[in-house]
XYZ file of N, CA and C in Angstrom:
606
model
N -4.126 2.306 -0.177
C -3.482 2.705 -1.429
C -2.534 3.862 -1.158
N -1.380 3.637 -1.604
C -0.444 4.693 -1.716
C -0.614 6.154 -2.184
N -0.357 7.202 -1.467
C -0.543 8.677 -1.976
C 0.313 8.595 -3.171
N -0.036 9.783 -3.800
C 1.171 10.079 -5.426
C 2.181 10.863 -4.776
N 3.167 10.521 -4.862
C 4.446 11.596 -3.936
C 4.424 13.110 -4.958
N 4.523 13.730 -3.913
C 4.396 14.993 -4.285
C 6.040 15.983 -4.552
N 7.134 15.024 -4.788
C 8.582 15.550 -4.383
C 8.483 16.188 -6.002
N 8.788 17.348 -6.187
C 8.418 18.294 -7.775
C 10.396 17.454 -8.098
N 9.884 17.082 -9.585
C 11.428 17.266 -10.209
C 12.118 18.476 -10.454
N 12.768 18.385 -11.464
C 13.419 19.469 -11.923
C 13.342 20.665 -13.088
N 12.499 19.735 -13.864
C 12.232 20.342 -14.800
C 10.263 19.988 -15.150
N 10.007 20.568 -15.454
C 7.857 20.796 -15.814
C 7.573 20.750 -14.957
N 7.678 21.242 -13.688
C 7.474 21.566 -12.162
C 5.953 21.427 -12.914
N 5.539 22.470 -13.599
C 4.015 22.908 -13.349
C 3.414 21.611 -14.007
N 3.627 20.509 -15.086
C 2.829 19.417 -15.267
C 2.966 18.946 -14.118
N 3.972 18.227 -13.366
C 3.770 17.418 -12.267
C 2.760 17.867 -11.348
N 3.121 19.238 -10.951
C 2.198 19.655 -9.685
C 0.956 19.495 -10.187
N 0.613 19.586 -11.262
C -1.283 19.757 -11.876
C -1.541 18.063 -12.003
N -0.441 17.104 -12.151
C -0.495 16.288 -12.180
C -1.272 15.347 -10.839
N -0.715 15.826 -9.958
C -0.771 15.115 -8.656
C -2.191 15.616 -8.283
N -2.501 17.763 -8.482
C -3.353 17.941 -7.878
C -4.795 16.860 -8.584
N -4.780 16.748 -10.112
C -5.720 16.457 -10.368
C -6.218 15.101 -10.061
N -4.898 13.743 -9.882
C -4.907 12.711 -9.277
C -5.437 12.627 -7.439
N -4.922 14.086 -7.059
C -5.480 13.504 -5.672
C -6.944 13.962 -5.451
N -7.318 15.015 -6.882
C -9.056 15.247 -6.850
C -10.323 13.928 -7.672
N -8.910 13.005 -7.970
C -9.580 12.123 -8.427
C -10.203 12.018 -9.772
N -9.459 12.960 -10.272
C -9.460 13.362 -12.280
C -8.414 12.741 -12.717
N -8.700 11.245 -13.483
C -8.045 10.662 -13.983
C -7.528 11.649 -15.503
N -8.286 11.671 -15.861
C -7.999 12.045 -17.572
C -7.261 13.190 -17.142
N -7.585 14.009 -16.120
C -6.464 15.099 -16.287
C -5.326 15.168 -16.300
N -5.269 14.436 -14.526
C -4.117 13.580 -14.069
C -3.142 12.584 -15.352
N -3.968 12.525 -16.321
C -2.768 11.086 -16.784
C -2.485 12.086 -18.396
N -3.154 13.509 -18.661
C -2.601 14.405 -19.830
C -1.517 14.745 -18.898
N -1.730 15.182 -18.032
C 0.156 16.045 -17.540
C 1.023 15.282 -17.198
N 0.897 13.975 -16.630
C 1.825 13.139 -16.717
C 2.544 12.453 -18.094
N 1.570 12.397 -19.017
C 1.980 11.894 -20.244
C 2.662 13.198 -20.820
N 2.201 14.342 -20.644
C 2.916 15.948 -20.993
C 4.358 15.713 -20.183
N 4.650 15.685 -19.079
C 5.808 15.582 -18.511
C 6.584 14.290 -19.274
N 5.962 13.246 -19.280
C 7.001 12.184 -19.940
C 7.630 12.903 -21.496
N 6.843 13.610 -21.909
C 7.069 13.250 -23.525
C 8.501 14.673 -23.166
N 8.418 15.434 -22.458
C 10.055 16.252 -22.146
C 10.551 15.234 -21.204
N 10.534 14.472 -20.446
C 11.647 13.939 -20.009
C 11.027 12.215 -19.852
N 11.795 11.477 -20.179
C 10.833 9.898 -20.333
C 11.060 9.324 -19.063
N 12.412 10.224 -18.602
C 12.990 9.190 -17.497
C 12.855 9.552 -16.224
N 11.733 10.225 -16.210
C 11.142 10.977 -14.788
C 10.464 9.938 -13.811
N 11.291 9.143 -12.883
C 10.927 7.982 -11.664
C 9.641 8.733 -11.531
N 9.447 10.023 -11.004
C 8.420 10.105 -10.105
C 6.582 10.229 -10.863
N 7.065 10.739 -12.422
C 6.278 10.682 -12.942
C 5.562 9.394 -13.779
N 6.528 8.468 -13.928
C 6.461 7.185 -14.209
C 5.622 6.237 -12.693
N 5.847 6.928 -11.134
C 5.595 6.257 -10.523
C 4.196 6.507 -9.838
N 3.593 8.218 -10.017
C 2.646 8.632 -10.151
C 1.508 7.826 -11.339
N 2.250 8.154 -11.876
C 0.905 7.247 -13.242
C 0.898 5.716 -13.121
N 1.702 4.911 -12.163
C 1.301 3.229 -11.826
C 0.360 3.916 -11.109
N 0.573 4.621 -10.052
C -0.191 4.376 -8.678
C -1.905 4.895 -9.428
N -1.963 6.076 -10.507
C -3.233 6.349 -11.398
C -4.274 5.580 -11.965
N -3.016 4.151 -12.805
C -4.053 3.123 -13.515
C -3.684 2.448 -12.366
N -3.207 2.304 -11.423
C -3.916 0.796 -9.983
C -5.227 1.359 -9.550
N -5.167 2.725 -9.153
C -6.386 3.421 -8.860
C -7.948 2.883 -9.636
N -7.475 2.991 -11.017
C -8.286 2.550 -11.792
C -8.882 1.568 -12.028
N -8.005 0.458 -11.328
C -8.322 -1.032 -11.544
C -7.189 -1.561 -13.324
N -6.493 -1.002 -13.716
C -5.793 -0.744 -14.805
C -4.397 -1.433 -14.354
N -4.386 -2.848 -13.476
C -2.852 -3.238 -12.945
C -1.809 -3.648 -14.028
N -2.183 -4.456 -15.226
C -0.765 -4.215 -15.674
C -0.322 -3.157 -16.421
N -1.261 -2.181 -16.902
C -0.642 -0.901 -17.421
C 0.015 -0.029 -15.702
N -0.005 -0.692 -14.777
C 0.467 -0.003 -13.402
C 1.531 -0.473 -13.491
N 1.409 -1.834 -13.292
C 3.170 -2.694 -13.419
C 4.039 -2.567 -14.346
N 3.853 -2.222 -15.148
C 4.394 -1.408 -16.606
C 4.871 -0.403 -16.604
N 4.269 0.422 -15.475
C 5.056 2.145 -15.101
C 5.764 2.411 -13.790
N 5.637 1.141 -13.173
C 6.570 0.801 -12.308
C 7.800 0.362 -12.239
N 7.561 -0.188 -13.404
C 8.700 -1.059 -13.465
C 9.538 -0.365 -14.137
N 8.932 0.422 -15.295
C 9.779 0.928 -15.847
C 10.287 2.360 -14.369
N 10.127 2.937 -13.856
C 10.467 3.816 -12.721
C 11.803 2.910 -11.915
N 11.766 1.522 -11.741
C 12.715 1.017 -11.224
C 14.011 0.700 -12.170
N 13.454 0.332 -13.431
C 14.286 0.199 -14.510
C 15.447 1.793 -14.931
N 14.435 2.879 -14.681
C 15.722 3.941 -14.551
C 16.309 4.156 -13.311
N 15.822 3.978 -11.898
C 16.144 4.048 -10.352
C 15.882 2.729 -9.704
N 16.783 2.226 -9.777
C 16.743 0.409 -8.851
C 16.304 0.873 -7.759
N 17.023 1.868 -6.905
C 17.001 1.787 -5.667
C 15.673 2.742 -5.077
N 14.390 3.213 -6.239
C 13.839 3.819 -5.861
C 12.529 2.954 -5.160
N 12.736 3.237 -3.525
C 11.863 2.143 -2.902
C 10.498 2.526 -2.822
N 9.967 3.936 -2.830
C 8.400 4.149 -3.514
C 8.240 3.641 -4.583
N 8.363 2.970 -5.655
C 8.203 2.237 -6.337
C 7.605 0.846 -6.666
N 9.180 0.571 -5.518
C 9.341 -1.346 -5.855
C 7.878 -1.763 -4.869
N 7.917 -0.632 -3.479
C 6.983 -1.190 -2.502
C 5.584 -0.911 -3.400
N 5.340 -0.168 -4.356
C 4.166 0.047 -5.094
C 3.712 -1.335 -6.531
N 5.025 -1.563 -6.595
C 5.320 -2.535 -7.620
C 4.602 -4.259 -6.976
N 5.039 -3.985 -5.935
C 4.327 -5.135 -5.105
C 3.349 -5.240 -4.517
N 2.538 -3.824 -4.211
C 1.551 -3.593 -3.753
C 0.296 -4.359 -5.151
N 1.180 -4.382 -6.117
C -0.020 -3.595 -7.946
C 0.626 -5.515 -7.993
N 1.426 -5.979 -7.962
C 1.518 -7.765 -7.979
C 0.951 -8.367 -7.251
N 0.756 -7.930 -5.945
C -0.251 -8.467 -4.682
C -1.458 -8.474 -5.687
N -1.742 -7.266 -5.926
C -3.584 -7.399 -6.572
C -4.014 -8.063 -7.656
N -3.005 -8.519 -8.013
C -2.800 -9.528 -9.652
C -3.014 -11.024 -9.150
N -2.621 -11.518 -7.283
C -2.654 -12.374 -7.289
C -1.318 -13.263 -7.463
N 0.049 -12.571 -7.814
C 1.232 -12.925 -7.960
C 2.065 -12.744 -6.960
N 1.657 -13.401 -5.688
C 1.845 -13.488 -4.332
C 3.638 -13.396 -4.027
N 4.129 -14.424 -4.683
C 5.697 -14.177 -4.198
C 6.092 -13.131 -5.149
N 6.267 -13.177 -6.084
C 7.033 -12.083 -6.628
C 6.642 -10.478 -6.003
N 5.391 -10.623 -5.293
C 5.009 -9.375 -4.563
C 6.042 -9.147 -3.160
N 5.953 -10.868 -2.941
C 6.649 -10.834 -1.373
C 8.352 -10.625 -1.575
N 8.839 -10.795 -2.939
C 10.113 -10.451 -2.973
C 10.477 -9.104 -3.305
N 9.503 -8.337 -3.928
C 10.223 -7.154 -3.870
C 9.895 -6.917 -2.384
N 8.978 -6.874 -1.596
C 8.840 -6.015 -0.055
C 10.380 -6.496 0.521
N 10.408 -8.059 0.661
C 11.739 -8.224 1.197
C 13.062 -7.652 0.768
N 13.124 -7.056 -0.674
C 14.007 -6.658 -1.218
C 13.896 -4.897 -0.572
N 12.860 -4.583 -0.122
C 12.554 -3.381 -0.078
C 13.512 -3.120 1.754
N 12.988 -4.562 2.261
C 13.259 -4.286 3.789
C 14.767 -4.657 3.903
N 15.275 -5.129 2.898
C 16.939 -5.472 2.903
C 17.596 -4.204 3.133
N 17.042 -3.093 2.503
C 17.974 -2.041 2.080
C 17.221 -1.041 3.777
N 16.046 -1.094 3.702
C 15.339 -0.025 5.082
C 14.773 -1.483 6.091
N 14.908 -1.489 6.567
C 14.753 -2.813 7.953
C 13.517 -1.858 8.491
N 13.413 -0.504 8.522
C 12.345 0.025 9.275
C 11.190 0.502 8.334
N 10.784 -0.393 7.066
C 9.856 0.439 6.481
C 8.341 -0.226 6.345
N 7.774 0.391 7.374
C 6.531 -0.105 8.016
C 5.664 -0.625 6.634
N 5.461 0.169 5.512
C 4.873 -0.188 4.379
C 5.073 -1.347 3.757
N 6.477 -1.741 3.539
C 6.495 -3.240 3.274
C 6.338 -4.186 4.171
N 7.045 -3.889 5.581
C 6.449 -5.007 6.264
C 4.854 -5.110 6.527
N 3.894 -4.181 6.626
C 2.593 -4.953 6.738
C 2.329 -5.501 5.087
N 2.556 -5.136 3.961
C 2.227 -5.498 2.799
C 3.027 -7.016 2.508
N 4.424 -6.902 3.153
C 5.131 -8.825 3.408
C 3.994 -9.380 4.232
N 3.473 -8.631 5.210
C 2.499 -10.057 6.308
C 1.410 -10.160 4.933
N 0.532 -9.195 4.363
C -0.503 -9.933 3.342
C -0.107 -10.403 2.713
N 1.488 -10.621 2.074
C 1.481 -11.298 0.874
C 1.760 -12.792 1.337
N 2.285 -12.786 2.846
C 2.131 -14.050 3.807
C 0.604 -14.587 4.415
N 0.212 -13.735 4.166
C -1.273 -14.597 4.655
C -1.930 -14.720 3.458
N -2.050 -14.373 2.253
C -2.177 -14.812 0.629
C -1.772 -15.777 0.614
N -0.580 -16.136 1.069
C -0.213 -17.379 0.928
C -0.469 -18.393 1.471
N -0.739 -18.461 2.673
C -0.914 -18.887 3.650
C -0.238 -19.073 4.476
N 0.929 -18.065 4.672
C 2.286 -18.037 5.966
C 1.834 -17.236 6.648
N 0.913 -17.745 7.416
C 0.074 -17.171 8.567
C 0.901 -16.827 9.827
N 1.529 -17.203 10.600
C 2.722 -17.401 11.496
C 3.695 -16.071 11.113
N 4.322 -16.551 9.671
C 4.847 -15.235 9.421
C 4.531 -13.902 8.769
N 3.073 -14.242 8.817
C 2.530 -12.839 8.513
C 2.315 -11.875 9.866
N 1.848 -12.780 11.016
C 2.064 -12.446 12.248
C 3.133 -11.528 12.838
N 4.624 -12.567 13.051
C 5.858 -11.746 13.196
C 6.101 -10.604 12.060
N 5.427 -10.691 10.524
C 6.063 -9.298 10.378
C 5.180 -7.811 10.949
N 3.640 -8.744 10.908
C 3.168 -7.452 11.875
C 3.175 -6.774 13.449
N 4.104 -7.812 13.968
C 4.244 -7.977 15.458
C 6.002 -7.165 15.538
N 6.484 -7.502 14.584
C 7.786 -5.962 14.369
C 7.348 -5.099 13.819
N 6.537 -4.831 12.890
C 5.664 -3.361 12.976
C 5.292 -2.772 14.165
N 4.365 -3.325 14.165
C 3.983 -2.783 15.779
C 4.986 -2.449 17.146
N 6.281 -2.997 17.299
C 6.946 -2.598 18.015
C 7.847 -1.284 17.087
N 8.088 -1.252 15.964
C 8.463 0.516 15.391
C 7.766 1.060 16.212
N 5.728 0.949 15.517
C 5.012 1.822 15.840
C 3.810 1.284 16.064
N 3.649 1.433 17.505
C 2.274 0.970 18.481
C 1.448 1.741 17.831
N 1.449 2.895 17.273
C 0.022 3.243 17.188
C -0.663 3.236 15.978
N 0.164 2.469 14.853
C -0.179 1.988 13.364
C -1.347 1.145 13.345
N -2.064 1.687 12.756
C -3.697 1.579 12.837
C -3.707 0.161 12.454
N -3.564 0.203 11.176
C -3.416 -0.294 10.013
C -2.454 -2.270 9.966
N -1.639 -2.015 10.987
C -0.745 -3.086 11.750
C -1.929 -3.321 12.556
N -2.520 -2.974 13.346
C -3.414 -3.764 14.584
C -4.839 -4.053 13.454
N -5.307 -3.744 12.671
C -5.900 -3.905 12.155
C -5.714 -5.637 11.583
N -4.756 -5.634 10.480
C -4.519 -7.186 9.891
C -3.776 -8.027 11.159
N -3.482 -7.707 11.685
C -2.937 -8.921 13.153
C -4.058 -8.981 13.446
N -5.367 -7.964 13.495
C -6.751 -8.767 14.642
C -7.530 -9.662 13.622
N -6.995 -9.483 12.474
C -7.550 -10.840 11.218
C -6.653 -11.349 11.127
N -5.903 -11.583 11.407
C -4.944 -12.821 11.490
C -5.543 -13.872 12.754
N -4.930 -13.047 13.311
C -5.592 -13.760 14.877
C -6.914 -14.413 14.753
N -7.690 -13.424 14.280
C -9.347 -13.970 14.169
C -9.606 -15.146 13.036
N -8.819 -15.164 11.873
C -8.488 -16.398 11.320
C -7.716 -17.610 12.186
N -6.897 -17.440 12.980
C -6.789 -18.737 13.856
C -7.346 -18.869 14.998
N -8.082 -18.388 14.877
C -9.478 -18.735 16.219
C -8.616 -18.282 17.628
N -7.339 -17.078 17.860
C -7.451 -17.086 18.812
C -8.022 -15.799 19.162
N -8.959 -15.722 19.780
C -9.749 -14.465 19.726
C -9.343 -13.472 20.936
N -8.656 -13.665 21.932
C -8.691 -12.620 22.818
C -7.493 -11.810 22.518
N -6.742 -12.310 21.447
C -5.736 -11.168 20.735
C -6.504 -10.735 19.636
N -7.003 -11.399 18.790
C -7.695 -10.536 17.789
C -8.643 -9.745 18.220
N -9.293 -9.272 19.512
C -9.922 -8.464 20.102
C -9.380 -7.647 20.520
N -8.260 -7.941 21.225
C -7.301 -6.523 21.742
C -6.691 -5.860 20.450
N -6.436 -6.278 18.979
C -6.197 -5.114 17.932
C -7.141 -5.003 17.365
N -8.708 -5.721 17.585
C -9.217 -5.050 16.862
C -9.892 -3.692 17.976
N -9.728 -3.685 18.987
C -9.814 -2.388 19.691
C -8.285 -1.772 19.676
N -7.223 -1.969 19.913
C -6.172 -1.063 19.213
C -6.162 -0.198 17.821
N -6.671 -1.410 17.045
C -7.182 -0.138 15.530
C -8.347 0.697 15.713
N -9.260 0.686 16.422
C -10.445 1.537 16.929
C -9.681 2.685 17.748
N -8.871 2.273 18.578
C -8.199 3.489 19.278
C -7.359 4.209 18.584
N -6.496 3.910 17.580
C -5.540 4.393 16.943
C -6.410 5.122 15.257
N -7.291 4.920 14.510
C -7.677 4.861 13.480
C -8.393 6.348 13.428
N -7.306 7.032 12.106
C -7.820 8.612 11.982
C -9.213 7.820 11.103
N -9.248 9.500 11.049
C -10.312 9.704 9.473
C -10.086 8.679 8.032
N -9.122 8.234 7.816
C -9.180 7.433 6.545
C -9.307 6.264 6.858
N -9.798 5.773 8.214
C -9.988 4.296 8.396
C -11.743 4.357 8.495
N -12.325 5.263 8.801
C -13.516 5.443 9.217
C -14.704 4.572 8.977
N -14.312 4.053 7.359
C -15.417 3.273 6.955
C -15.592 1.726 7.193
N -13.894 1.594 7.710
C -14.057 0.500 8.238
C -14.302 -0.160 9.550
N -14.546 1.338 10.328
C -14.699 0.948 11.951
C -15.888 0.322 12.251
N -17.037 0.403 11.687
C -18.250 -0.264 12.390
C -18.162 -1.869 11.984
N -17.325 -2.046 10.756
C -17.617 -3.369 10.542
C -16.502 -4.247 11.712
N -15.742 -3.163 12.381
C -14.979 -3.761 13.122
C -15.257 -4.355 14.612
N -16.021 -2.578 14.919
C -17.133 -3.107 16.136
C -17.996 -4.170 16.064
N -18.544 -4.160 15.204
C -19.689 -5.533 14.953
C -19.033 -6.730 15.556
N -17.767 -6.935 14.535
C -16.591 -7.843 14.646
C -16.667 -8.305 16.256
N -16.291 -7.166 16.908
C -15.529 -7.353 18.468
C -16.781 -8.064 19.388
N -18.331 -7.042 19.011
C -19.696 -7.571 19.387
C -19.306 -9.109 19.425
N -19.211 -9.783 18.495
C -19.132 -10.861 18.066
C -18.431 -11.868 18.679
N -17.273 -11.293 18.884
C -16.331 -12.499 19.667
C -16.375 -12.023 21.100
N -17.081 -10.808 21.691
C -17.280 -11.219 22.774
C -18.395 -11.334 23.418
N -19.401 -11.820 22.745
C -20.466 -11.885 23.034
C -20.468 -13.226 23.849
N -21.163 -13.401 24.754
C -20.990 -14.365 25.722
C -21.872 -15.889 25.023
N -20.993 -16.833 25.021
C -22.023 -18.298 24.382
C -23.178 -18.694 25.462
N -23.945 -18.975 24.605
C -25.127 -19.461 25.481
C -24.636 -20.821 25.795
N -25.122 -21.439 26.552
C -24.664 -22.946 27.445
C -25.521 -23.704 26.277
């Protein structure tokens, strides 16, 4: 899940900032009075419009998310924290292409933005464009080898087409690469690796 960008506007500096702090302590109700305080002086605040999608996705709240996204793109087309959030909050709806067209719309304008391309490979393996969920995580990974998160869904990709001695080498690439916010998912990963290389009995 996407952080709340922290870039202060111009004007209610102090709602936004109390805004974010209370969203990143995980106080919804606080978080969504100062954002609604900031809208009601300025309506057309992208960042505060794009803070409060990313609040109710948090929540499980997706089309009141897609609703404050959209409207964030509706005053800034070109604002690509957004659109890539906009598709992130359509992915979870289950509205697979229209997710996969904004990322592509996202990578038209930045060719290097690691966030949509691994979020294009899930909305390709949702689909079942397995192949090209692959290549978009296989140009991730050449940006940046040490993207956890990229070796991570390529070693389930892989491990969905049964070829296992690549889905073993990322799923030990994401073990090597994976800070603190992957943590909870490392043992189920080891297990994973246990697994496929555990030797078959005859």
């Amino acid at each position: 899940m996407p952080a709340p960008s922290n870039a202060a506007p111009t004007a209610s500096v102090d709602h936004f900032q109390r805004g974010v702090y209370y969203q990143r302590a995980g106080d919804f109700e606080n978080a969504l009075l100062h954002y609604r305080e900031l809208l009601k002086q300025n309506e057309f605040n992208v960042q505060a419009h794009n803070n409060l999608g990313l609040l109710y996705q948090q929540k499980g709240l997706l089309e009141d998310a897609v609703r404050e996204f959209e409207r964030a793109l509706f005053i800034e087309g070109s604002y690509v924290t957004a659109r890539t959030n906009l598709g992130v909050a359509l992915l979870e709806q289950g509205k697979v292409d229209a997710a996969a067209a904004h990322f592509r719309s996202v990578l038209q304008t930045q060719p290097r933005n690691l966030d949509a391309m691994i979020n294009l490979a899930l909305a390709d393996k949702a689909a079942g464009r397995l192949e090209r969920g692959k290549e978009s995580l296989l140009r991730a990974l050449a940006i940046d080898p040490r993207s956890a998160v990229a070796h991570y869904n390529l070693a389930t990709l892989y491990d969905q087409t049964g070829e296992v001695s690549s889905a073993v080498g990322h799923y030990r690439a994401f073990l090597d690469n994976a800070g603190a916010e992957h943590a909870a998912r490392a043992p189920g990963v080891r297990a994973r690796v246990d697994v496929l290389t555990k030797p078959r009995q005859p």
